Amino acid sequence: KQEVTQIPAALSVPEGENLVLNCSFTDSAIYNLQWFRQDPGKGLTSLLLIQSSQREQTSGRLNASLDKSSGRSTLYIAASQPGDSATYLCAVQSGGFKTIFGAGTRLFVKA
Amino acid sequence: GAGVSQTPSNKVTEKGKYVELRCDPISGHTALYWYRQSLGQGPEFLIYFQGTGAADDSGLPNDRFFAVRPEGSVSTLKIQRTERGDSAVYLCASSLQTRGDNSPLHFGNGTRLTVT
């Protein structure tokens, strides 16, 4: 059974800092891994999707890496801004059709 | 085009009542998912549709929960004899493909269900 863990559960940083969010998964036989952002009271917005054959994806100040063999992914956020404050969720699609989510990392960027 | 639309945005019901939650996916998306999210938790998988059929309903917690997608587009999640423990945000997502190598999930804003 696939399990997804995200560390840390919460993070508070000053504006401008670079930061890394971590995601680990127990079953390395995945089709893809996605990082999402969720603002309070809202649905999820897809940030990056990494296919199983890829090592990383970049979008603007965001970079996500995937090490499938070790069951790990990181989301790197450069030059953080107060508008980046949100919950970041990692999700993997593996056997069957389910996409399984971690519990998320709540990020607060202080101005 | 429009994103995934969920109605109602909020639903308050009494324990024991029946509720229906609706999801309008993005046009052309064949895959549709229902998730349930409790406060401080990640979304929990409930059911997945490919077209009209439920390809995987292993996440439905018990037989009080049922979902349909009769024409392969709009889906309805139905909960009978609601219990206070059913209170959560119910999220719907759609995507173009099944095992989506390049197909991210697109989520609606959810329906917040409160059972009193």
Short mmCIF file of C-alpha atoms in Angstrom, two decimals:
data_model
loop_
_atom_site.label_atom_id
_atom_site.label_comp_id
_atom_site.label_asym_id
_atom_site.label_seq_id
_atom_site.Cartn_x
_atom_site.Cartn_y
_atom_site.Cartn_z
CA LYS A 1 0.00 0.00 0.00
CA GLN A 2 1.44 3.34 -1.07
CA GLU A 3 2.06 5.83 1.71
CA VAL A 4 3.23 9.41 1.23
CA THR A 5 4.95 11.41 3.97
CA GLN A 6 5.82 15.09 3.95
CA ILE A 7 8.36 16.80 6.16
CA PRO A 8 8.20 19.29 7.75
CA ALA A 9 4.53 19.57 8.64
CA ALA A 10 4.89 23.33 8.98
CA LEU A 11 7.55 25.87 8.11
CA SER A 12 7.95 29.59 8.76
CA VAL A 13 10.65 31.54 6.92
CA PRO A 14 11.51 35.20 6.31
CA GLU A 15 10.86 36.67 2.90
CA GLY A 16 13.64 36.09 0.38
CA GLU A 17 14.83 32.80 1.82
CA ASN A 18 15.32 29.72 -0.36
CA LEU A 19 13.60 26.63 1.03
CA VAL A 20 13.14 22.92 0.45
CA LEU A 21 10.06 20.82 1.11
CA ASN A 22 10.43 17.06 1.34
CA CYS A 23 8.21 14.20 0.23
CA SER A 24 8.81 10.46 0.57
CA PHE A 25 6.81 7.50 -0.69
CA THR A 26 6.97 3.82 0.14
CA ASP A 27 6.34 2.17 -3.25
CA SER A 28 8.83 3.26 -5.93
CA ALA A 29 6.70 1.84 -8.78
CA ILE A 30 5.02 5.14 -9.61
CA TYR A 31 3.70 6.64 -12.85
CA ASN A 32 4.18 10.24 -11.82
CA LEU A 33 4.54 12.60 -8.87
CA GLN A 34 2.78 15.92 -8.57
CA TRP A 35 3.24 18.92 -6.31
CA PHE A 36 0.15 20.97 -5.51
CA ARG A 37 -0.54 24.21 -3.72
CA GLN A 38 -3.65 24.71 -1.59
CA ASP A 39 -4.80 28.07 -0.27
CA PRO A 40 -7.17 28.17 2.72
CA GLY A 41 -10.72 27.23 1.77
CA LYS A 42 -9.73 26.48 -1.80
CA GLY A 43 -9.10 23.48 -4.00
CA LEU A 44 -5.69 22.30 -5.11
CA THR A 45 -3.64 23.88 -7.87
CA SER A 46 -1.14 21.71 -9.73
CA LEU A 47 2.36 23.24 -9.65
CA LEU A 48 4.58 20.61 -11.22
CA LEU A 49 4.20 17.06 -12.53
CA ILE A 50 7.22 14.79 -12.85
CA GLN A 51 6.86 11.66 -14.94
CA SER A 52 8.45 8.48 -13.63
CA SER A 53 11.17 8.70 -16.31
CA GLN A 54 12.14 12.26 -15.37
CA ARG A 55 14.47 13.56 -12.67
CA GLU A 56 13.20 17.10 -12.28
CA GLN A 57 10.83 19.80 -13.47
CA THR A 58 11.10 23.57 -13.21
CA SER A 59 8.53 26.34 -13.30
CA GLY A 60 9.64 29.87 -12.49
CA ARG A 61 11.01 29.92 -8.93
CA LEU A 62 9.96 26.31 -8.33
CA ASN A 63 12.06 23.23 -8.96
CA ALA A 64 10.94 19.71 -8.15
CA SER A 65 13.24 16.71 -8.19
CA LEU A 66 12.43 13.01 -8.16
CA ASP A 67 14.56 10.09 -7.01
CA LYS A 68 12.26 7.19 -7.69
CA SER A 69 14.61 4.47 -6.47
CA SER A 70 14.90 6.03 -3.02
CA GLY A 71 11.26 7.09 -2.90
CA ARG A 72 11.96 10.80 -2.47
CA SER A 73 11.05 14.11 -4.01
CA THR A 74 11.91 17.67 -3.07
CA LEU A 75 10.27 20.97 -3.95
CA TYR A 76 12.72 23.86 -3.98
CA ILE A 77 11.31 27.39 -3.77
CA ALA A 78 13.74 30.18 -4.56
CA ALA A 79 13.52 33.69 -3.14
CA SER A 80 10.33 33.04 -1.19
CA GLN A 81 7.61 35.71 -1.09
CA PRO A 82 4.65 36.27 1.27
CA GLY A 83 2.37 35.21 -1.60
CA ASP A 84 3.95 31.76 -1.46
CA SER A 85 2.27 31.17 1.90
CA ALA A 86 0.02 28.14 1.47
CA THR A 87 -0.07 24.39 2.04
CA TYR A 88 2.04 22.37 -0.38
CA LEU A 89 0.95 18.80 -1.10
CA CYS A 90 2.85 15.99 -2.74
CA ALA A 91 0.95 13.21 -4.53
CA VAL A 92 1.98 10.03 -6.35
CA GLN A 93 0.10 8.00 -8.92
CA SER A 94 1.09 4.36 -8.75
CA GLY A 95 -0.55 0.94 -9.11
CA GLY A 96 -4.17 1.16 -10.12
CA PHE A 97 -5.49 4.62 -10.82
CA LYS A 98 -5.31 6.28 -7.46
CA THR A 99 -3.30 9.38 -6.75
CA ILE A 100 -2.25 9.25 -3.11
CA PHE A 101 -1.52 12.44 -1.19
CA GLY A 102 0.70 13.35 1.71
CA ALA A 103 -0.65 15.46 4.57
CA GLY A 104 1.09 18.57 3.27
CA THR A 105 3.55 21.19 4.49
CA ARG A 106 2.04 24.47 5.73
CA LEU A 107 4.36 27.28 4.64
CA PHE A 108 4.30 30.78 6.05
CA VAL A 109 6.58 33.42 4.52
CA LYS A 110 7.00 36.46 6.73
CA ALA A 111 7.29 39.90 5.14
CA GLY B 1 -12.53 27.21 -20.64
CA ALA B 2 -14.07 26.67 -17.25
CA GLY B 3 -12.37 24.64 -14.58
CA VAL B 4 -13.86 21.91 -12.43
CA SER B 5 -17.08 23.12 -10.86
CA GLN B 6 -18.51 21.73 -7.64
CA THR B 7 -21.92 22.51 -6.18
CA PRO B 8 -22.96 23.39 -3.60
CA SER B 9 -19.92 25.08 -2.12
CA ASN B 10 -21.32 24.54 1.37
CA LYS B 11 -23.88 22.06 2.64
CA VAL B 12 -25.22 21.80 6.18
CA THR B 13 -27.42 18.83 6.93
CA GLU B 14 -28.80 17.03 9.93
CA LYS B 15 -27.57 13.63 11.03
CA GLY B 16 -29.44 10.88 9.22
CA LYS B 17 -30.30 12.92 6.13
CA TYR B 18 -29.36 12.16 2.52
CA VAL B 19 -27.09 14.50 0.53
CA GLU B 20 -25.91 14.77 -3.05
CA LEU B 21 -22.76 16.57 -4.11
CA ARG B 22 -22.24 17.48 -7.76
CA CYS B 23 -19.10 17.75 -9.86
CA ASP B 24 -18.79 19.21 -13.37
CA PRO B 25 -15.37 18.24 -14.76
CA ILE B 26 -13.41 20.06 -17.41
CA SER B 27 -14.91 19.34 -20.83
CA GLY B 28 -13.18 16.41 -22.52
CA HIS B 29 -11.64 15.01 -19.34
CA THR B 30 -12.43 11.32 -19.20
CA ALA B 31 -10.98 10.65 -15.76
CA LEU B 32 -12.83 11.91 -12.67
CA TYR B 33 -11.88 11.49 -9.02
CA TRP B 34 -13.58 12.14 -5.71
CA TYR B 35 -11.52 12.86 -2.61
CA ARG B 36 -12.39 13.75 0.97
CA GLN B 37 -10.25 16.13 3.01
CA SER B 38 -10.40 16.62 6.75
CA LEU B 39 -8.84 19.61 8.49
CA GLY B 40 -5.05 19.44 8.48
CA GLN B 41 -4.95 16.32 6.32
CA GLY B 42 -4.21 15.58 2.71
CA PRO B 43 -7.03 14.52 0.39
CA GLU B 44 -8.16 10.93 0.89
CA PHE B 45 -9.08 8.96 -2.24
CA LEU B 46 -12.71 7.83 -2.49
CA ILE B 47 -13.50 6.76 -6.06
CA TYR B 48 -12.22 7.05 -9.61
CA PHE B 49 -14.23 7.04 -12.87
CA GLN B 50 -12.94 6.39 -16.35
CA GLY B 51 -15.81 7.44 -18.57
CA THR B 52 -19.09 6.23 -17.13
CA GLY B 53 -17.73 3.35 -15.08
CA ALA B 54 -16.23 3.36 -11.61
CA ALA B 55 -12.78 1.91 -12.24
CA ASP B 56 -11.80 1.96 -8.59
CA ASP B 57 -14.17 2.54 -5.67
CA SER B 58 -11.93 1.07 -3.00
CA GLY B 59 -11.76 4.33 -1.07
CA LEU B 60 -15.47 4.59 -0.33
CA PRO B 61 -15.65 4.16 3.45
CA ASN B 62 -18.88 2.12 3.57
CA ASP B 63 -22.08 1.38 1.67
CA ARG B 64 -23.65 4.70 2.67
CA PHE B 65 -21.46 6.31 0.03
CA PHE B 66 -22.19 5.94 -3.67
CA ALA B 67 -21.19 7.86 -6.79
CA VAL B 68 -22.43 7.90 -10.36
CA ARG B 69 -21.37 9.38 -13.66
CA PRO B 70 -24.14 8.27 -16.03
CA GLU B 71 -23.08 10.15 -19.17
CA GLY B 72 -19.35 10.25 -18.61
CA SER B 73 -19.30 13.91 -17.66
CA VAL B 74 -21.08 15.22 -14.55
CA SER B 75 -20.70 13.08 -11.43
CA THR B 76 -22.77 12.97 -8.26
CA LEU B 77 -21.51 11.72 -4.90
CA LYS B 78 -24.38 10.47 -2.78
CA ILE B 79 -24.26 9.96 0.97
CA GLN B 80 -27.11 8.22 2.78
CA ARG B 81 -27.92 8.42 6.51
CA THR B 82 -25.24 11.03 7.09
CA GLU B 83 -23.18 10.90 10.26
CA ARG B 84 -21.24 13.67 12.02
CA GLY B 85 -18.03 11.89 11.03
CA ASP B 86 -18.88 12.52 7.37
CA SER B 87 -18.21 16.24 7.91
CA ALA B 88 -15.30 17.21 5.63
CA VAL B 89 -14.50 18.96 2.39
CA TYR B 90 -15.32 16.77 -0.60
CA LEU B 91 -13.06 17.49 -3.56
CA CYS B 92 -13.54 16.51 -7.18
CA ALA B 93 -10.74 16.36 -9.74
CA SER B 94 -10.55 15.54 -13.43
CA SER B 95 -7.78 14.78 -15.89
CA LEU B 96 -7.38 13.91 -19.54
CA GLN B 97 -5.99 10.43 -19.04
CA THR B 98 -5.87 7.58 -16.63
CA ARG B 99 -2.26 6.80 -15.77
CA GLY B 100 -1.46 10.40 -16.60
CA ASP B 101 2.12 10.72 -17.64
CA ASN B 102 1.42 14.27 -18.72
CA SER B 103 -2.00 14.79 -17.27
CA PRO B 104 -2.15 16.65 -14.00
CA LEU B 105 -5.22 16.54 -11.84
CA HIS B 106 -7.41 19.65 -11.95
CA PHE B 107 -9.39 20.21 -8.76
CA GLY B 108 -12.59 22.04 -8.00
CA ASN B 109 -12.92 24.25 -4.91
CA GLY B 110 -14.75 21.51 -3.06
CA THR B 111 -18.00 21.16 -1.15
CA ARG B 112 -17.76 21.72 2.58
CA LEU B 113 -20.19 19.28 4.19
CA THR B 114 -21.24 19.81 7.80
CA VAL B 115 -23.42 17.23 9.50
CA THR B 116 -25.05 18.54 12.68
#
